[in-house]
Coordinates of C-alpha atoms and ligand atoms in Angstrom, one line a residue:
M261 CA -15.2 0.1 33.7
G262 CA -16.2 -3.1 34.7
I263 CA -15.2 -5.6 37.8
I264 CA -12.1 -6.7 37.8
K265 CA -11.2 -10.1 39.3
D266 CA -8.7 -11.5 39.5
R267 CA -7.7 -14.5 42.2
Y268 CA -4.3 -15.3 43.7
D269 CA -2.7 -18.5 46.0
V270 CA -2.4 -16.0 48.9
I271 CA -3.7 -12.3 49.6
I272 CA -1.0 -9.9 51.6
V273 CA -2.9 -7.0 53.1
G274 CA -0.7 -4.5 54.3
G275 CA 3.3 -3.5 52.6
G276 CA 5.0 -2.4 56.0
I277 CA 8.9 -4.4 57.0
V278 CA 6.9 -7.5 58.1
G279 CA 4.2 -7.6 55.0
L280 CA 7.1 -8.3 52.2
T281 CA 9.1 -9.9 53.9
L282 CA 7.0 -12.3 54.2
A283 CA 6.2 -11.6 50.8
L284 CA 9.5 -12.5 50.0
L285 CA 9.8 -15.5 52.2
L286 CA 6.1 -17.5 50.2
A287 CA 7.9 -16.5 47.3
K288 CA 10.4 -19.1 47.4
S289 CA 7.2 -21.6 46.1
D290 CA 6.2 -21.2 43.2
K291 CA 2.1 -19.4 43.9
R292 CA 1.0 -16.1 43.2
I293 CA 1.3 -13.6 45.0
A294 CA -0.5 -10.1 46.2
L295 CA 1.1 -7.5 48.2
L296 CA -1.7 -4.9 48.6
D297 CA -1.5 -1.6 50.6
N298 CA -3.3 1.8 50.9
K299 CA -0.8 4.2 50.6
A300 CA 0.4 5.2 47.4
K301 CA 3.9 5.8 48.2
V302 CA 7.4 4.4 49.5
E303 CA 9.1 5.8 52.1
S304 CA 12.6 6.3 50.5
F305 CA 15.5 6.2 51.7
N306 CA 17.4 9.8 52.4
R307 CA 21.3 10.1 52.3
E308 CA 21.7 13.7 54.4
Q309 CA 19.1 13.2 56.7
Y310 CA 18.8 10.2 59.4
D311 CA 14.7 8.7 59.1
V312 CA 12.9 9.2 62.2
R313 CA 11.8 6.3 63.0
V314 CA 14.3 3.8 63.5
S315 CA 14.4 0.5 64.4
A316 CA 16.2 -1.6 66.4
L317 CA 17.1 -5.0 65.1
I318 CA 18.2 -8.1 67.2
P319 CA 20.5 -10.6 65.2
A320 CA 18.0 -13.1 64.8
S321 CA 16.1 -10.3 62.0
V322 CA 19.5 -9.6 60.8
K323 CA 19.6 -13.2 60.1
L324 CA 16.2 -13.5 58.6
F325 CA 17.5 -10.4 56.2
E326 CA 20.3 -12.2 55.4
Q327 CA 18.2 -15.0 53.9
L328 CA 16.7 -12.9 51.7
S329 CA 19.5 -11.6 51.2
V330 CA 18.5 -8.3 52.1
W331 CA 20.8 -8.0 54.2
D332 CA 23.3 -6.2 51.9
D333 CA 21.2 -3.5 50.4
M334 CA 21.0 -2.7 53.3
M335 CA 24.4 -2.0 54.8
A336 CA 25.0 -1.0 51.6
L337 CA 22.0 2.4 52.2
R338 CA 23.0 2.7 56.7
V339 CA 22.6 0.3 59.1
S340 CA 24.5 1.1 62.5
P341 CA 25.7 -2.1 64.8
F342 CA 25.7 -1.3 68.4
T343 CA 28.3 -3.4 70.9
H344 CA 26.5 -2.3 74.3
M345 CA 24.3 -1.7 76.2
H346 CA 23.8 0.2 79.4
V347 CA 20.6 0.5 81.2
W348 CA 20.3 2.5 84.6
D349 CA 17.6 3.7 87.6
G350 CA 16.8 7.1 87.8
D351 CA 18.7 8.3 90.4
G352 CA 22.2 5.9 88.4
R353 CA 21.4 4.0 92.0
G354 CA 20.9 0.4 89.7
K355 CA 22.6 0.3 86.6
I356 CA 22.9 -3.4 83.8
E357 CA 25.4 -3.1 81.6
F358 CA 25.9 -5.2 78.1
D359 CA 28.8 -6.2 76.0
A360 CA 29.0 -8.1 72.7
A361 CA 31.9 -9.5 73.5
S362 CA 30.6 -11.3 76.2
V363 CA 28.1 -13.7 74.7
G364 CA 30.9 -13.8 72.1
V365 CA 29.2 -11.5 68.4
N366 CA 30.6 -8.7 67.4
E367 CA 27.3 -7.3 67.8
L368 CA 24.4 -6.7 70.0
G369 CA 22.4 -5.5 67.5
Y370 CA 21.8 -2.5 64.7
I371 CA 19.8 0.9 64.3
V372 CA 18.2 0.5 61.4
E373 CA 16.7 3.6 59.8
N374 CA 12.7 2.2 58.8
N375 CA 12.8 3.7 55.4
V376 CA 15.9 1.6 54.3
M377 CA 14.3 -0.9 55.6
L378 CA 11.5 -0.9 52.8
Q379 CA 12.5 1.3 50.0
V380 CA 15.2 -2.7 50.3
L381 CA 12.0 -4.7 50.5
W382 CA 10.5 -2.9 48.4
Q383 CA 12.6 -2.7 45.8
R384 CA 13.4 -6.9 46.0
V385 CA 8.9 -6.9 46.1
A386 CA 8.9 -4.7 42.8
A387 CA 12.2 -7.3 40.8
C388 CA 10.0 -10.4 41.3
A389 CA 7.8 -12.3 39.0
Q390 CA 6.2 -14.2 41.7
I391 CA 4.6 -10.8 43.5
T392 CA 2.3 -8.3 42.0
V393 CA 1.9 -5.5 43.8
L394 CA -1.4 -3.1 44.2
N395 CA -1.0 -0.1 45.9
D396 CA -3.0 2.7 46.8
I397 CA -6.6 0.3 47.0
Q398 CA -8.8 1.1 49.9
L399 CA -10.5 -2.0 50.8
E400 CA -14.2 -2.2 51.6
Y401 CA -15.0 -5.9 52.7
L402 CA -14.3 -8.7 53.0
Q403 CA -16.3 -12.3 51.5
R404 CA -16.6 -15.3 52.4
H405 CA -18.8 -18.1 50.2
E406 CA -20.6 -21.6 51.6
H407 CA -18.9 -24.1 49.9
N408 CA -15.9 -21.9 48.8
P409 CA -12.5 -22.0 50.5
N410 CA -11.5 -18.9 48.9
I411 CA -12.2 -15.4 50.8
E412 CA -12.6 -12.7 48.5
L413 CA -11.3 -8.7 49.0
H414 CA -13.7 -6.6 47.6
G415 CA -12.4 -2.6 47.3
G416 CA -13.7 -0.1 44.0
D417 CA -14.0 -2.1 41.4
T418 CA -11.4 -5.3 42.3
I419 CA -12.6 -8.8 43.7
L420 CA -9.1 -10.2 45.2
S421 CA -9.7 -13.7 46.0
A422 CA -7.3 -16.1 47.0
P423 CA -7.3 -19.4 49.7
L424 CA -5.3 -17.6 51.9
V425 CA -5.2 -13.9 53.1
I426 CA -3.3 -12.8 55.7
G427 CA -3.1 -9.2 57.1
A428 CA -0.6 -7.3 58.1
D429 CA -1.4 -4.4 57.5
G430 CA -0.5 -2.9 61.5
A431 CA -1.5 -2.1 64.9
Q432 CA -5.6 -0.5 62.7
S433 CA -5.4 -4.1 61.4
W434 CA -9.1 -3.7 58.2
L435 CA -8.2 -7.4 58.2
R436 CA -8.2 -7.8 61.7
Q437 CA -11.6 -5.8 61.9
A438 CA -12.8 -7.4 58.3
A439 CA -12.7 -10.4 59.9
H440 CA -14.2 -9.8 63.0
I441 CA -11.0 -11.2 65.0
A442 CA -11.9 -8.6 68.1
I443 CA -8.3 -7.6 70.1
T444 CA -7.2 -6.5 74.4
E445 CA -6.2 -3.5 74.2
R446 CA -4.7 -1.6 77.5
E447 CA -3.8 2.5 77.4
Y448 CA -0.1 2.6 78.7
E449 CA -0.3 5.7 79.3
H450 CA 2.2 6.8 77.8
H451 CA 4.0 8.5 74.6
A452 CA 6.4 7.9 72.9
I453 CA 8.6 10.4 71.0
V454 CA 11.2 10.4 68.6
C455 CA 14.2 12.5 67.0
T456 CA 17.3 12.4 65.6
V457 CA 19.6 14.1 67.7
K458 CA 23.6 15.2 67.5
T459 CA 25.4 14.8 71.2
E460 CA 29.0 16.5 72.2
K461 CA 30.3 13.3 73.3
T462 CA 30.3 10.3 70.8
H463 CA 27.7 7.9 71.7
D464 CA 30.4 4.6 70.5
K465 CA 28.0 2.2 69.3
T466 CA 26.4 1.5 73.0
A467 CA 22.6 1.8 72.5
R468 CA 21.7 3.6 76.3
Q469 CA 18.7 3.9 78.2
R470 CA 17.4 5.2 81.7
F471 CA 13.9 4.3 83.3
M472 CA 12.4 7.1 85.4
P473 CA 9.9 7.0 87.4
Q474 CA 7.7 8.7 84.4
G475 CA 8.8 6.6 81.5
P476 CA 11.9 5.2 79.7
L477 CA 14.5 7.6 77.8
A478 CA 16.7 5.7 75.1
F479 CA 20.0 7.1 73.4
L480 CA 20.1 4.8 70.5
P481 CA 23.7 5.7 68.3
L482 CA 23.3 6.3 64.7
E483 CA 26.5 6.0 62.0
T484 CA 27.8 9.1 62.8
A485 CA 29.4 9.2 66.0
N486 CA 27.5 11.6 68.2
S487 CA 23.5 11.6 66.7
C488 CA 21.3 9.4 68.0
S489 CA 17.9 8.3 67.4
I490 CA 15.9 9.4 71.5
V491 CA 12.5 8.4 71.9
W492 CA 11.4 9.2 75.2
S493 CA 8.5 7.7 76.4
S494 CA 6.2 10.0 79.1
A495 CA 2.5 10.3 80.2
P496 CA 0.9 12.0 77.5
T497 CA 0.0 15.4 78.8
Y498 CA 4.4 16.1 79.7
A499 CA 4.7 14.4 76.4
D500 CA 2.9 17.8 74.9
T501 CA 4.2 20.4 76.7
L502 CA 7.6 18.4 75.5
M503 CA 6.2 18.9 72.3
Q504 CA 5.5 22.8 72.4
L505 CA 9.5 23.3 73.2
S506 CA 11.0 25.3 71.2
D507 CA 14.1 23.1 69.8
E508 CA 16.7 25.0 72.3
D509 CA 14.4 24.1 75.1
F510 CA 14.2 20.5 73.8
A511 CA 17.8 20.5 73.8
L512 CA 18.3 21.4 77.4
T513 CA 14.7 19.2 78.2
L514 CA 16.8 16.2 77.6
T515 CA 19.9 16.8 78.2
E516 CA 19.0 17.6 82.0
A517 CA 16.7 14.1 81.6
F518 CA 19.5 11.9 80.5
Q519 CA 22.2 13.0 83.0
S520 CA 24.4 15.1 80.5
Q521 CA 25.8 11.1 79.7
L522 CA 26.8 11.9 76.6
G523 CA 27.4 16.3 77.0
A524 CA 25.1 18.5 76.0
V525 CA 22.2 18.1 73.3
V526 CA 23.4 20.4 70.4
E527 CA 21.2 19.8 67.5
V528 CA 17.8 18.6 67.3
G529 CA 15.7 17.1 64.2
P530 CA 11.4 17.4 63.9
R531 CA 10.3 15.5 66.6
A532 CA 7.0 13.2 66.4
K533 CA 5.0 11.8 68.8
F534 CA 2.7 7.9 69.5
P535 CA 0.5 7.5 71.1
L536 CA 1.4 4.3 73.0
I537 CA -1.3 1.2 73.3
M538 CA -0.7 -2.6 74.2
R539 CA -2.8 -4.5 71.9
H540 CA -2.9 -8.5 71.2
A541 CA -5.8 -10.0 68.6
Q542 CA -7.3 -12.7 70.5
H543 CA -7.1 -15.5 67.3
Y544 CA -4.3 -14.9 64.8
V545 CA -6.1 -17.5 62.5
Q546 CA -9.2 -18.1 60.9
P547 CA -9.7 -21.0 58.5
G548 CA -7.3 -19.2 55.4
L549 CA -6.9 -16.4 57.5
A550 CA -4.0 -15.4 59.4
L551 CA -2.7 -11.9 60.9
V552 CA 1.2 -10.9 60.9
G553 CA 3.3 -7.9 63.1
D554 CA 1.4 -5.1 64.3
A555 CA -2.1 -6.7 63.3
A556 CA -1.8 -9.2 66.4
H557 CA 0.2 -6.7 68.6
T558 CA 1.0 -4.1 69.5
I559 CA 3.9 -3.8 72.1
H560 CA 5.5 -1.0 73.7
P561 CA 9.4 0.3 72.7
L562 CA 11.2 -0.2 75.8
A563 CA 12.9 -3.3 74.8
G564 CA 13.0 -2.6 70.9
Q565 CA 10.5 -5.7 70.0
G566 CA 8.1 -4.2 68.5
L567 CA 10.0 -5.1 64.7
N568 CA 11.3 -8.0 66.1
L569 CA 8.4 -9.9 67.3
G570 CA 6.6 -9.1 63.3
L571 CA 9.3 -10.5 61.9
A572 CA 9.4 -13.5 63.9
D573 CA 5.8 -14.2 62.8
A574 CA 6.8 -14.0 59.3
A575 CA 9.3 -16.5 59.4
L576 CA 7.1 -19.1 61.1
L577 CA 4.0 -18.7 59.2
A578 CA 6.2 -18.7 56.0
K579 CA 7.9 -21.6 57.0
L580 CA 4.6 -23.5 58.0
V581 CA 3.4 -22.7 55.0
L582 CA 6.4 -22.8 52.3
Q583 CA 5.7 -26.8 54.5
D584 CA 2.4 -27.4 53.4
Y585 CA 2.4 -25.7 49.8
A586 CA 6.0 -28.7 50.2
H587 CA 3.5 -31.2 50.3
K588 CA 1.0 -30.3 47.5
N589 CA -1.2 -28.7 49.1
E590 CA -3.3 -26.5 47.4
R591 CA -4.3 -25.0 50.1
I592 CA -3.4 -24.8 53.8
K593 CA -4.9 -26.6 56.2
H594 CA -6.5 -25.3 59.2
S595 CA -4.3 -27.1 62.0
T596 CA -0.8 -25.3 60.3
L597 CA -2.1 -22.1 60.8
R598 CA -2.8 -23.0 64.4
R599 CA 0.5 -24.3 65.0
Y600 CA 1.8 -21.0 64.1
E601 CA -1.0 -19.4 65.7
R602 CA 0.4 -21.6 69.2
A603 CA 3.3 -21.1 69.1
R604 CA 3.8 -16.9 68.0
K605 CA 1.0 -16.0 70.4
A606 CA 2.9 -17.8 72.9
D607 CA 6.0 -15.9 72.4
N608 CA 4.0 -12.5 71.8
A609 CA 1.8 -13.2 75.2
T610 CA 5.3 -13.9 77.1
M611 CA 6.3 -10.9 75.1
L612 CA 3.8 -8.5 76.5
A613 CA 3.5 -9.7 79.5
A614 CA 7.1 -8.7 80.2
M615 CA 6.7 -5.3 78.3
D616 CA 4.4 -5.2 81.3
G617 CA 6.0 -5.8 84.1
F618 CA 9.2 -4.2 83.0
K619 CA 7.0 -1.1 83.0
K620 CA 5.3 -1.4 86.2
L621 CA 8.6 -1.7 87.9
F622 CA 10.2 1.1 86.6
G623 CA 7.5 3.6 86.9
N624 CA 7.2 3.2 90.6
D625 CA 7.8 5.0 93.6
I626 CA 7.5 3.4 96.4
P627 CA 10.6 3.2 98.9
V628 CA 10.8 -0.5 99.1
I629 CA 10.7 -1.5 95.3
K630 CA 12.6 1.8 94.1
W631 CA 15.7 -0.4 96.9
L632 CA 14.7 -4.0 95.5
R633 CA 15.2 -2.4 92.2
H634 CA 18.2 -1.2 92.3
R635 CA 19.3 -4.6 93.9
G636 CA 17.9 -6.3 91.7
L637 CA 19.8 -4.8 88.8
N638 CA 22.9 -4.6 91.0
L639 CA 22.7 -7.9 91.6
T640 CA 22.5 -9.3 87.8
D641 CA 24.7 -6.9 86.8
R642 CA 27.5 -9.1 88.8
L643 CA 26.3 -12.8 87.9
D644 CA 27.8 -12.9 84.3
F645 CA 25.5 -16.3 83.8
V646 CA 22.4 -14.5 84.1
K647 CA 22.9 -11.3 82.6
N648 CA 24.0 -13.6 79.1
L649 CA 20.9 -15.7 79.2
I650 CA 18.8 -12.4 79.7
L651 CA 20.5 -11.3 76.6
Q652 CA 20.8 -14.7 74.4
K653 CA 17.1 -14.4 74.9
A654 CA 16.7 -10.3 74.3
M655 CA 18.3 -11.1 70.7
G656 CA 16.8 -14.1 69.9
I657 CA 20.1 -16.8 70.4
Ligands
FAD1693 C1 8.3 5.1 68.4 C2 8.5 3.5 68.4 C3 9.7 3.2 68.4 C4 9.6 2.1 67.8 N1 11.3 1.4 68.1 C5 12.1 -0.3 68.0 C6 12.4 -1.3 68.1 O1 13.1 -0.6 68.3 N2 12.5 -2.3 67.0 C7 11.7 -2.6 66.8 O2 11.8 -3.8 66.3 N3 10.0 -2.0 67.0 C8 9.9 -1.2 67.6 N4 8.1 -0.6 67.2 C9 7.6 -1.6 66.9 C10 7.6 -1.5 64.9 O3 7.2 0.3 64.4 C11 6.5 -1.6 64.6 O4 6.1 -3.4 65.4 C12 6.5 -2.0 63.2 O5 6.8 -1.1 62.3 C13 5.1 -2.5 63.4 O6 5.8 -3.2 60.5 P1 4.5 -4.0 60.4 O7 5.0 -3.8 59.3 O8 3.4 -5.1 61.0 O9 2.8 -2.9 60.7 P2 3.4 -0.9 60.1 O10 4.6 -0.9 59.5 O11 2.2 -0.9 60.8 O12 3.1 -1.2 57.8 C14 1.4 -1.9 57.9 C15 1.5 -1.2 56.7 O13 -0.4 -2.1 55.8 C16 -1.0 -0.5 55.1 N5 -2.4 -0.5 55.5 C17 -3.1 -0.6 57.0 N6 -3.6 -0.7 56.7 C18 -4.7 -1.1 54.9 C19 -5.4 -0.8 54.3 N7 -7.0 -1.5 54.9 N8 -4.3 -1.6 53.6 C20 -3.7 -2.2 53.0 N9 -2.8 -1.4 53.4 C21 -3.0 -1.4 55.0 C22 0.2 0.6 55.6 O14 0.6 1.5 54.8 C23 1.2 -0.4 56.3 O15 2.5 0.3 54.8 C24 9.0 0.4 67.3 C25 7.2 1.6 67.5 C26 7.6 2.8 68.5 C27 5.4 3.9 68.3

């Protein structure tokens, strides 16, 4: 069989939530888009069982899905709104509570299973005439030619080329490595365990998080009133121990660690564990090339921001690229890509630094820091103005 060569206006490498969203945003132009993924199959929604991977979506991300008319389809499958948030310090002496009404909204955000988003986005992409989906493709190398601005991607018998290639291929981004873009990387020294649980008491649409010196433990409310998705971050050795416990012992340990806030944990589903690493690409763009989502940055999940930041990358990059296309520019100007990089890198760096600060502040057991932390949390809790500012920033308002 001969070599298959194909040329597109845009190639997106990676069909995760960020890559799929970006493809749909760019399909508002008349351009030919290729979306590649190295996986053969899409994860699909299962009504009988909650996906072990969920994301807390802020209103800005929901708005983006509404603009793409995919939010109603996600709601028709399953999304879980939350109206309150309770965060407290290890021993319960410092706490802060947020509620939607205080900032004049109905919900603070939504907990959405990742396979809900993936299924709806994949269906929409498959139905879009401008987007060619290439699954199960194993890319091998990237080639640039002098005097030809098109970037070529080679994999097996296939050569694909485009003047704009975007990496949405996740934390280990192949494209980022093929383009020799360096990253700043640091272990958070936490592994996160995720799992669906049932509790004795109902969650009342409240997202709860306890910060312990060993790491945060979050209970995120799901559609059924006594089901939650938990994210428990702790030192890698302790996380290994937790993974090895029987379901009964894990449920008991979890109930205790969560100070029985929702009564006993009465049922636990399969557990999955993720090493947590801070990564930040030193550059988001090169001529004709850009990175979005986890390909550009990964962050501790303690504030549930990773995907939200990736969706904000996709929204801004698409906006700027569509503006260039509207000016009849066949090729995206490098200055346009640089504008994207400047804006998003600064925003993402701020969030990465904030998560570092949180982790250090709450991971500290020195008495004076503990005292300041309690005072700080309780004081902020009483200052509605400051609290609302924090909330508005976290919600992307
Ligand atoms: C425990 C945990 C909890 C989290 N909770 C939240 C939360 O509550 N809220 C939130 O906003 N974020 C959360 N996050 C972060 C969030 O999950 C990620 O930021 C988000 O999923 C990244 O999406 P992405 O599309 O950029 O990358 P990915 O989801 O990694 O998708 C990458 C895609 O690229 C494909 N791919 C990979 N390599 C190649 C290749 N060589 N060629 C072609 N395709 C390739 C993959 O198959 C995949 O489809 C959490 C993360 C963790 C670990």
